[in-house]
Structure formats: structure tokens, C-alpha cells
Amino acid sequence: NKQPVRVAVTGAAGQIGYSLLFRIASGDMLGKDQPVILQLLEITPALKALGGVVMELRDCAFPLLADIVTSDDPMVAFKDADYALLVGAMPRKAGMERGDLLGANGGIFKPQGEALNAVASRDVKVLVVGNPANTNALIAQQNAPDLDPRQFTAMVRLDHNRAVSQLAEKTGQPVSEIRNVTIWGNHSSTQYPDLSQATVGGQNALSLVDQEWYAGTYIPTVAKRGAAIIEARGLSSAASAASAAIDHMRDWALGTPEGQWVSMGIPSDGSYGIPEGLIYGFPVRTSGGKYEIVQGLDVSDFSRGKMDATAQELTEERDEVRKLGLV
Ligand code: NDP
């Protein structure tokens, strides 16, 4: 029987949390034999609603759910955490400039980075979901100097899953036949969903679709999917975002299948000419709880332009948070 591991989740009373917590507690993230202790962080006014979510979690009688801790103090919620999913963030409001948004989120992710540095497990795996996710991850990372920078990651997995699903639909094949799609860069509209290495049932994906559809329809559909869901549902995507967070953590902890890769936002080591230190979506393989960038892929001129554009946006975001003194 395995000992329970500690999983911290912030913004736990929000929409994504409402889907995410139940999946973690049922064993979808870390395996059906791994007990978990949920350590839930919320802002003070949301603690009452969080209490209701906790009642529902208990009412599920999940055999793997060993305990639940709630708090509005990151020093409590992150204590000895083995995994931390940072979901709570300040949403962009109408008329907000990028600097305002980054500044508001700095007020959340700087103290959270400091708290992780002070009290989390020395091996904590951190996933930032709250937007702007890549730069929020950078802020938390830069405020946790005693942890390995590689422990801080950002979610591009929802974009990755959208890219897989759109390609499956177009080619009439099941998603299980799709391999090696990559999301490069920022979780924003500049992201680059790259099919140049992707295969469908073993065939090169780009030989099955025309370039015009790829550049003119596919890439913008994947990049703007979030807006399409808001338009249809009247609310932003939540269950699919939670599902992608589960996928990201599961693959990081338990490994990617032989011969396949996934996309994760991770600190650039300079691979593929991406400026070192940016939290950037890369193709990665994982094993034994470690990830590695897939090396040696051909980069066309088309890809180069898109990879550089999204790197440029992340560089500007980094400059902005440097100016604000957050990193
Ligand atoms: P959601 O749970 O819907 O979203 C939370 C964050 O995830 C947002 O920043 C959102 O970005 C982001 N996100 C990333 N990818 C996606 C995606 N594909 N679809 C939708 N969202 C995505 O927000 P709620 O407002 O329902 O809940 C947030 C909760 O966080 C609240 O309960 C609030 O009290 C809490 N909070 C907690 C903090 C803390 O613990 N210290 C700090 C701040 C807030 P986007 O806004 O761009 O959609």
C-alpha cells in the first residue's frame, strides 16, 4: 500500500477546480493505487464556497482520498506538497492592459513562489494553469530560488489536446491514431500548433491535409478555441482545462508512452533557438518523473517564423514583469 502524496490546488472553488478535484481524488492523475491528500487554497471570500466543494468531495467517498486541508494561506496549502496545481489567477477585465494583468497576477504568483520555496517538498512538481500561465509560472519560479527551476511548468496541454482532436476530426481518424503534435510557445493566440512531425495512423499528417487548411483554418481554430467555447457556453472552458491539467501531471509523473511525445510549457534551455529561461511550450518525453525536450526535429521556415513570434511575445511579457520587479 502506497503512502498518500500531497496535492495542492489553488483557486480550488473555481470552475476548473470543480472538475479537477474530483478527477484527482478518483485516481485519474496519479494512478488508481495512489492515495492523495488534497490541500486546497482559496482567497478568503471564497472559503465558504470551498467548504461546499469539500462536502461534495467527502460525499463521493473516494477510496483514494486520504484527507483534505483548506486554507487561505499558501504557507499552509503548500506545506510538504508533492504536486502543486496553480489554477487561481486574476482574470483579464475589459480595458486591462497586459502590464495591469501581469502586475495583478504578480501579486498572486510571487507570494506563492515564495511559499513553495519555503514549505513545499523539495521535489514538488508545479503546474501553472491560471493565465497568463507561462509568465505566471516564470514569476513563481523566480521567487523560489531553492527549488530547481525545472520544477515549474505551464499548461499548453489543452492546446495540444485541441490540436489532436481537430486533426482527428479532419482526417476522420480516432484520436488514438494521432501522434507527435507539438504546441510551441505561449498559451495564447500566438501559440504554434505544429503538424510537421505529426502522424495519423502512421502517415505524415501534412500529406493528408492541404497547406491552406493547415495555415488558414487549423492553426487559428486551435488557437482561438477558448473564445469559441465562451461564445457557445457563455462560460469559459473548465472541464477540458481540468482534464488537460490531469494529463499534464499524469504524463510528467508516470511517463509518456514509448515513441510518443506531449507538449509542456517548460523553462527553455536554448533548444531550437528559443531564448533561455522563457517558459515555452516544447515537445517533451518523460520518464521517471523527469522530462526531456525532443531534440533534432527539422524546423521549416514556416515553423521558424511562428516559433520566433510566440517567443517574442513571451520575451515582452518577461520584460514587463522585470520592470514591475516581479522576477
Ligand atoms: P476558472 O477556474 O475558470 O479559471 C482559473 C484560471 O485558469 C483562469 O486564470 C483562467 O484563465 C485559467 N485557464 C487556463 N486555461 C484555461 C482554459 N482553457 N479555459 C478556462 N480557463 C483557463 O476561474 P474561476 O473564476 O471560476 O475560478 C478561479 C478561482 O480562483 C476563484 O474561486 C478565485 O477565488 C480563485 N483565486 C484563488 C487565488 C488563490 O488561491 N490565492 C488567487 C486568485 C483567484 P482566463 O481567465 O484567461 O480564462
Coordinates of C-alpha atoms and ligand atoms in Angstrom, one line a residue:
N1 CA 0.0 0.0 0.0
K2 CA 1.4 3.3 -1.1
Q3 CA 1.7 6.3 1.3
P4 CA -0.5 9.3 0.4
V5 CA 1.0 12.1 -1.6
R6 CA 0.1 15.8 -1.1
V7 CA -1.6 17.6 -3.9
A8 CA -2.1 21.4 -3.5
V9 CA -4.6 23.1 -5.7
T10 CA -5.2 26.9 -5.8
G11 CA -8.4 28.6 -6.9
A12 CA -10.0 25.4 -5.7
A13 CA -13.5 26.8 -5.5
G14 CA -13.5 28.0 -9.1
Q15 CA -14.9 26.4 -12.3
I16 CA -11.8 24.4 -13.2
G17 CA -11.4 23.3 -9.6
Y18 CA -14.9 22.0 -9.6
S19 CA -13.9 19.4 -12.2
L20 CA -10.3 19.0 -11.4
L21 CA -10.5 18.0 -7.7
F22 CA -12.9 15.1 -8.4
R23 CA -10.6 13.7 -11.1
I24 CA -7.5 13.9 -8.8
A25 CA -9.4 12.3 -5.9
S26 CA -10.6 9.4 -8.1
G27 CA -7.1 8.5 -9.1
D28 CA -7.1 9.8 -12.7
M29 CA -3.9 11.9 -12.2
L30 CA -1.5 9.7 -10.2
G31 CA -3.0 6.2 -10.6
K32 CA -5.7 4.1 -9.1
D33 CA -3.3 2.8 -6.4
Q34 CA -2.0 6.2 -5.2
P35 CA -3.8 7.8 -2.2
V36 CA -3.8 11.6 -2.1
I37 CA -4.2 14.4 0.4
L38 CA -5.8 17.5 -1.2
Q39 CA -4.5 20.8 0.1
L40 CA -6.8 23.5 -1.2
L41 CA -6.1 27.2 -1.4
E42 CA -8.6 29.9 -1.9
I43 CA -8.9 33.6 -1.3
T44 CA -10.7 34.4 2.0
P45 CA -14.1 35.3 0.4
A46 CA -14.2 32.0 -1.4
L47 CA -13.6 29.8 1.6
K48 CA -17.3 29.3 2.2
A49 CA -17.9 28.1 -1.3
L50 CA -14.8 25.9 -0.9
G51 CA -16.4 24.3 2.1
G52 CA -19.3 23.2 -0.1
V53 CA -16.9 21.6 -2.6
V54 CA -15.2 19.8 0.3
M55 CA -18.6 18.4 1.4
E56 CA -19.2 17.1 -2.1
L57 CA -15.7 15.6 -2.2
R58 CA -16.4 13.8 1.0
D59 CA -19.8 12.6 -0.3
C60 CA -18.1 10.8 -3.1
A61 CA -16.4 8.5 -0.6
F62 CA -13.3 8.2 -2.9
P63 CA -11.2 5.4 -1.5
L64 CA -8.0 7.2 -2.5
L65 CA -8.8 10.5 -0.8
A66 CA -6.9 10.3 2.5
D67 CA -7.5 13.8 3.7
I68 CA -8.5 17.3 2.8
V69 CA -6.9 20.6 4.1
T70 CA -8.3 24.0 3.2
S71 CA -6.7 27.4 3.8
D72 CA -6.4 31.0 2.5
D73 CA -2.7 30.9 3.4
P74 CA -0.2 29.5 0.8
M75 CA 2.2 28.5 3.7
V76 CA -0.5 26.1 4.9
A77 CA -1.7 24.9 1.5
F78 CA 1.8 24.2 0.1
K79 CA 3.2 22.6 3.2
D80 CA 5.1 19.5 2.0
A81 CA 3.2 19.5 -1.3
D82 CA 4.5 16.9 -3.8
Y83 CA 2.4 18.4 -6.6
A84 CA 1.0 21.9 -6.9
L85 CA -1.6 22.9 -9.5
L86 CA -1.8 26.7 -9.6
V87 CA -5.2 27.4 -11.1
G88 CA -6.4 30.5 -9.3
A89 CA -5.4 33.7 -11.1
M90 CA -6.7 37.2 -11.8
P91 CA -8.9 37.2 -14.9
R92 CA -8.4 39.9 -17.6
K93 CA -11.1 42.5 -17.3
A94 CA -12.3 44.7 -20.1
G95 CA -9.8 47.6 -20.7
M96 CA -7.0 45.9 -18.8
E97 CA -3.5 46.3 -20.4
R98 CA -1.1 43.4 -20.4
G99 CA 1.0 45.2 -17.8
D100 CA -2.0 45.6 -15.5
L101 CA -2.8 41.9 -15.9
L102 CA 0.7 40.8 -15.2
G103 CA 1.0 43.1 -12.3
A104 CA -2.2 41.8 -10.7
N105 CA -1.0 38.2 -11.2
G106 CA 2.4 39.1 -9.8
G107 CA 0.6 39.8 -6.6
I108 CA -0.6 36.2 -6.5
F109 CA 2.3 34.2 -8.1
K110 CA 5.2 36.0 -6.3
P111 CA 4.0 35.1 -2.8
Q112 CA 3.0 31.6 -4.0
G113 CA 6.5 31.1 -5.4
E114 CA 8.0 32.2 -2.1
A115 CA 5.7 29.9 -0.1
L116 CA 6.5 26.9 -2.4
N117 CA 10.2 27.8 -1.8
A118 CA 9.7 27.8 1.9
V119 CA 7.5 24.9 2.6
A120 CA 6.8 22.5 -0.3
S121 CA 8.5 19.2 -0.8
R122 CA 12.0 19.7 -2.3
D123 CA 10.8 17.6 -5.3
V124 CA 7.5 19.4 -5.8
K125 CA 6.1 19.4 -9.4
V126 CA 4.4 22.7 -10.1
L127 CA 1.9 23.2 -13.0
V128 CA 0.5 26.7 -13.6
V129 CA -2.9 26.8 -15.3
G130 CA -4.0 30.3 -14.3
N131 CA -3.4 32.9 -17.1
P132 CA -1.2 34.3 -18.4
A133 CA 0.1 30.8 -17.4
N134 CA 3.6 30.9 -18.9
T135 CA 4.6 34.1 -17.3
N136 CA 2.8 33.4 -14.1
A137 CA 5.0 30.2 -13.9
L138 CA 8.1 32.3 -14.5
I139 CA 7.1 34.7 -11.7
A140 CA 6.6 31.8 -9.2
Q141 CA 9.8 30.1 -10.4
Q142 CA 11.9 33.2 -10.0
N143 CA 10.7 33.6 -6.4
A144 CA 11.6 30.1 -5.5
P145 CA 15.4 30.2 -5.6
D146 CA 15.9 27.0 -3.6
L147 CA 13.9 24.8 -6.0
D148 CA 15.1 23.6 -9.3
P149 CA 13.8 25.9 -12.0
R150 CA 12.7 22.9 -14.0
Q151 CA 10.1 22.1 -11.3
F152 CA 8.0 25.0 -12.7
T153 CA 5.8 24.3 -15.7
A154 CA 2.9 25.9 -17.5
M155 CA 0.0 24.2 -19.2
V156 CA -0.2 24.1 -23.0
R157 CA -1.7 20.6 -22.9
L158 CA -5.3 21.9 -23.5
D159 CA -4.0 23.4 -26.8
H160 CA -2.2 20.1 -27.5
N161 CA -5.4 18.1 -26.9
R162 CA -7.4 20.5 -29.1
A163 CA -4.8 20.1 -31.8
V164 CA -5.1 16.3 -31.7
S165 CA -8.8 16.4 -31.7
Q166 CA -9.1 18.9 -34.6
L167 CA -6.7 16.8 -36.7
A168 CA -8.6 13.6 -35.9
E169 CA -11.9 15.2 -36.9
K170 CA -10.5 16.5 -40.2
T171 CA -8.9 13.2 -41.2
G172 CA -11.8 11.0 -39.9
Q173 CA -9.5 9.0 -37.7
P174 CA -9.7 8.3 -34.0
V175 CA -7.6 10.4 -31.7
S176 CA -5.7 7.3 -30.7
E177 CA -4.2 7.2 -34.2
I178 CA -2.6 10.7 -33.8
R179 CA 1.0 11.0 -32.7
N180 CA 3.5 13.8 -32.2
V181 CA 1.6 17.0 -32.5
T182 CA 3.5 19.9 -30.8
I183 CA 2.4 23.2 -29.3
W184 CA 5.3 25.6 -29.3
G185 CA 5.4 28.7 -27.2
N186 CA 2.9 30.7 -25.2
H187 CA -0.6 29.6 -24.1
S188 CA -2.1 32.5 -26.1
S189 CA -3.2 33.3 -29.6
T190 CA 0.5 33.3 -30.7
Q191 CA 1.0 29.6 -29.9
Y192 CA 2.1 27.4 -32.8
P193 CA 0.3 24.1 -33.2
D194 CA 2.8 22.3 -35.3
L195 CA 1.8 19.3 -37.5
S196 CA 5.1 19.0 -39.3
Q197 CA 6.1 15.9 -37.3
A198 CA 2.6 14.6 -36.6
T199 CA 1.3 11.3 -37.9
V200 CA -2.2 9.9 -38.4
G201 CA -2.3 6.1 -38.5
G202 CA 1.5 6.2 -39.2
Q203 CA 1.1 8.6 -42.2
N204 CA 2.6 12.1 -42.2
A205 CA -0.3 14.4 -41.2
L206 CA 0.7 17.2 -43.6
S207 CA 0.4 14.8 -46.6
L208 CA -3.2 14.3 -45.7
V209 CA -4.4 17.9 -45.5
D210 CA -3.6 20.9 -47.6
Q211 CA -1.4 23.7 -46.6
E212 CA -4.1 26.3 -46.9
W213 CA -6.4 24.5 -44.4
Y214 CA -3.4 24.0 -42.1
A215 CA -2.3 27.6 -42.1
G216 CA -5.7 29.3 -42.6
T217 CA -8.1 27.2 -40.7
Y218 CA -6.5 24.7 -38.4
I219 CA -3.9 26.9 -36.6
P220 CA -6.4 29.7 -35.8
T221 CA -9.1 27.2 -34.8
V222 CA -6.9 25.6 -32.2
A223 CA -5.5 29.0 -31.0
K224 CA -9.0 30.5 -30.7
R225 CA -10.9 27.5 -29.4
G226 CA -11.2 29.1 -25.9
A227 CA -13.1 32.1 -27.3
A228 CA -15.4 29.8 -29.3
I229 CA -16.3 27.9 -26.2
I230 CA -17.0 31.1 -24.3
E231 CA -19.2 32.2 -27.2
A232 CA -21.2 28.9 -27.2
R233 CA -21.4 28.2 -23.5
G234 CA -21.4 31.7 -22.0
L235 CA -18.6 30.5 -19.7
S236 CA -15.0 29.6 -20.3
S237 CA -13.9 26.1 -20.8
A238 CA -13.4 24.3 -17.5
A239 CA -13.8 20.6 -17.7
S240 CA -11.5 20.4 -20.7
A241 CA -8.9 22.6 -18.9
A242 CA -9.1 20.4 -15.9
S243 CA -8.7 17.3 -18.0
A244 CA -5.6 18.7 -19.7
A245 CA -4.1 19.5 -16.2
I246 CA -4.7 15.9 -15.2
D247 CA -3.0 14.8 -18.5
H248 CA 0.0 17.1 -17.9
M249 CA 0.6 15.9 -14.4
R250 CA 0.0 12.3 -15.1
D251 CA 2.4 12.2 -18.0
W252 CA 5.1 14.1 -16.1
A253 CA 4.7 11.8 -13.1
L254 CA 4.1 8.5 -14.8
G255 CA 5.8 8.9 -18.2
T256 CA 4.9 9.2 -21.9
P257 CA 4.3 6.0 -23.9
E258 CA 7.2 4.7 -26.0
G259 CA 7.7 6.6 -29.2
Q260 CA 5.3 9.4 -28.4
W261 CA 5.6 12.9 -27.0
V262 CA 3.4 15.6 -25.4
S263 CA 3.6 19.4 -25.2
M264 CA 4.6 21.1 -21.9
G265 CA 5.4 24.7 -21.1
I266 CA 8.9 24.4 -19.5
P267 CA 12.0 26.6 -19.0
S268 CA 13.9 26.9 -22.3
D269 CA 17.5 25.6 -22.2
G270 CA 18.1 27.3 -25.5
S271 CA 17.0 24.3 -27.6
Y272 CA 15.6 25.3 -31.1
G273 CA 17.0 28.8 -30.6
I274 CA 14.4 29.7 -28.0
P275 CA 15.8 32.3 -25.5
E276 CA 17.0 30.5 -22.4
G277 CA 14.8 30.8 -19.3
L278 CA 11.5 31.6 -21.1
I279 CA 8.7 29.2 -20.0
Y280 CA 7.9 27.9 -23.5
G281 CA 5.8 25.1 -25.0
F282 CA 8.1 22.3 -26.3
P283 CA 7.7 18.7 -27.4
V284 CA 8.8 16.5 -24.4
R285 CA 9.2 12.9 -23.4
T286 CA 9.0 12.0 -19.8
S287 CA 10.2 9.1 -17.7
G288 CA 10.9 8.5 -14.0
G289 CA 9.3 11.9 -13.2
K290 CA 11.7 13.8 -15.4
Y291 CA 11.0 15.5 -18.8
E292 CA 13.3 16.0 -21.7
I293 CA 12.9 18.1 -24.8
V294 CA 12.6 16.1 -28.0
Q295 CA 15.7 17.1 -30.0
G296 CA 16.7 17.1 -33.6
L297 CA 13.4 17.9 -35.2
D298 CA 13.6 19.7 -38.6
V299 CA 12.3 23.3 -38.4
S300 CA 10.9 24.7 -41.7
D301 CA 10.9 28.4 -42.4
F302 CA 7.2 28.4 -41.8
S303 CA 7.7 26.9 -38.3
R304 CA 10.7 29.2 -37.6
G305 CA 8.6 32.3 -38.1
K306 CA 5.8 31.1 -35.8
M307 CA 8.2 29.8 -33.1
D308 CA 10.0 33.1 -33.0
A309 CA 6.8 35.2 -32.9
T310 CA 5.5 33.4 -29.8
A311 CA 9.0 33.5 -28.2
Q312 CA 8.9 37.3 -28.9
E313 CA 5.6 37.7 -27.1
L314 CA 7.0 35.8 -24.1
T315 CA 10.1 37.9 -24.1
E316 CA 8.0 41.0 -23.9
E317 CA 6.0 39.6 -21.1
R318 CA 9.2 38.8 -19.2
D319 CA 10.5 42.3 -19.8
E320 CA 7.2 43.6 -18.4
V321 CA 7.4 41.6 -15.2
R322 CA 11.1 42.5 -14.8
K323 CA 10.1 46.2 -15.0
L324 CA 7.5 45.5 -12.3
G325 CA 10.2 44.0 -10.1
L326 CA 8.4 40.6 -10.0
V327 CA 11.3 38.5 -11.3
Ligands
NDP1 P1 -11.5 29.2 -13.7 O1 -11.4 28.1 -12.7 O2 -12.5 29.0 -14.8 O3 -10.1 29.6 -14.3 C1 -9.0 29.7 -13.4 C2 -7.8 30.2 -14.3 O4 -7.5 29.2 -15.2 C3 -8.0 31.5 -15.0 O5 -6.8 32.2 -14.9 C4 -8.2 31.0 -16.4 O6 -7.7 32.0 -17.3 C5 -7.2 29.8 -16.4 N1 -7.3 29.0 -17.6 C6 -6.3 28.4 -18.2 N2 -6.6 27.7 -19.3 C7 -8.0 27.8 -19.3 C8 -8.9 27.3 -20.2 N3 -8.6 26.6 -21.3 N4 -10.2 27.6 -20.0 C9 -10.5 28.3 -19.0 N5 -9.7 28.8 -18.1 C10 -8.4 28.6 -18.3 O7 -11.9 30.5 -13.0 P2 -12.9 30.9 -11.8 O8 -13.0 32.3 -11.8 O9 -14.1 30.0 -11.9 O10 -12.1 30.4 -10.5 C11 -10.9 31.0 -10.1 C12 -10.9 30.8 -8.6 O11 -9.6 31.1 -8.2 C13 -11.9 31.6 -7.8 O12 -12.5 30.7 -6.9 C14 -11.0 32.6 -7.1 O13 -11.5 32.9 -5.8 C15 -9.7 31.8 -7.0 N6 -8.5 32.5 -6.8 C16 -7.6 32.0 -5.9 C17 -6.4 32.6 -5.6 C18 -5.6 31.9 -4.6 O14 -5.8 30.7 -4.3 N7 -4.7 32.6 -4.0 C19 -6.0 33.8 -6.3 C20 -6.9 34.2 -7.3 C21 -8.1 33.6 -7.5 P3 -8.6 33.0 -18.1 O15 -9.1 34.0 -17.0 O16 -7.7 33.6 -19.1 O17 -9.8 32.2 -18.7

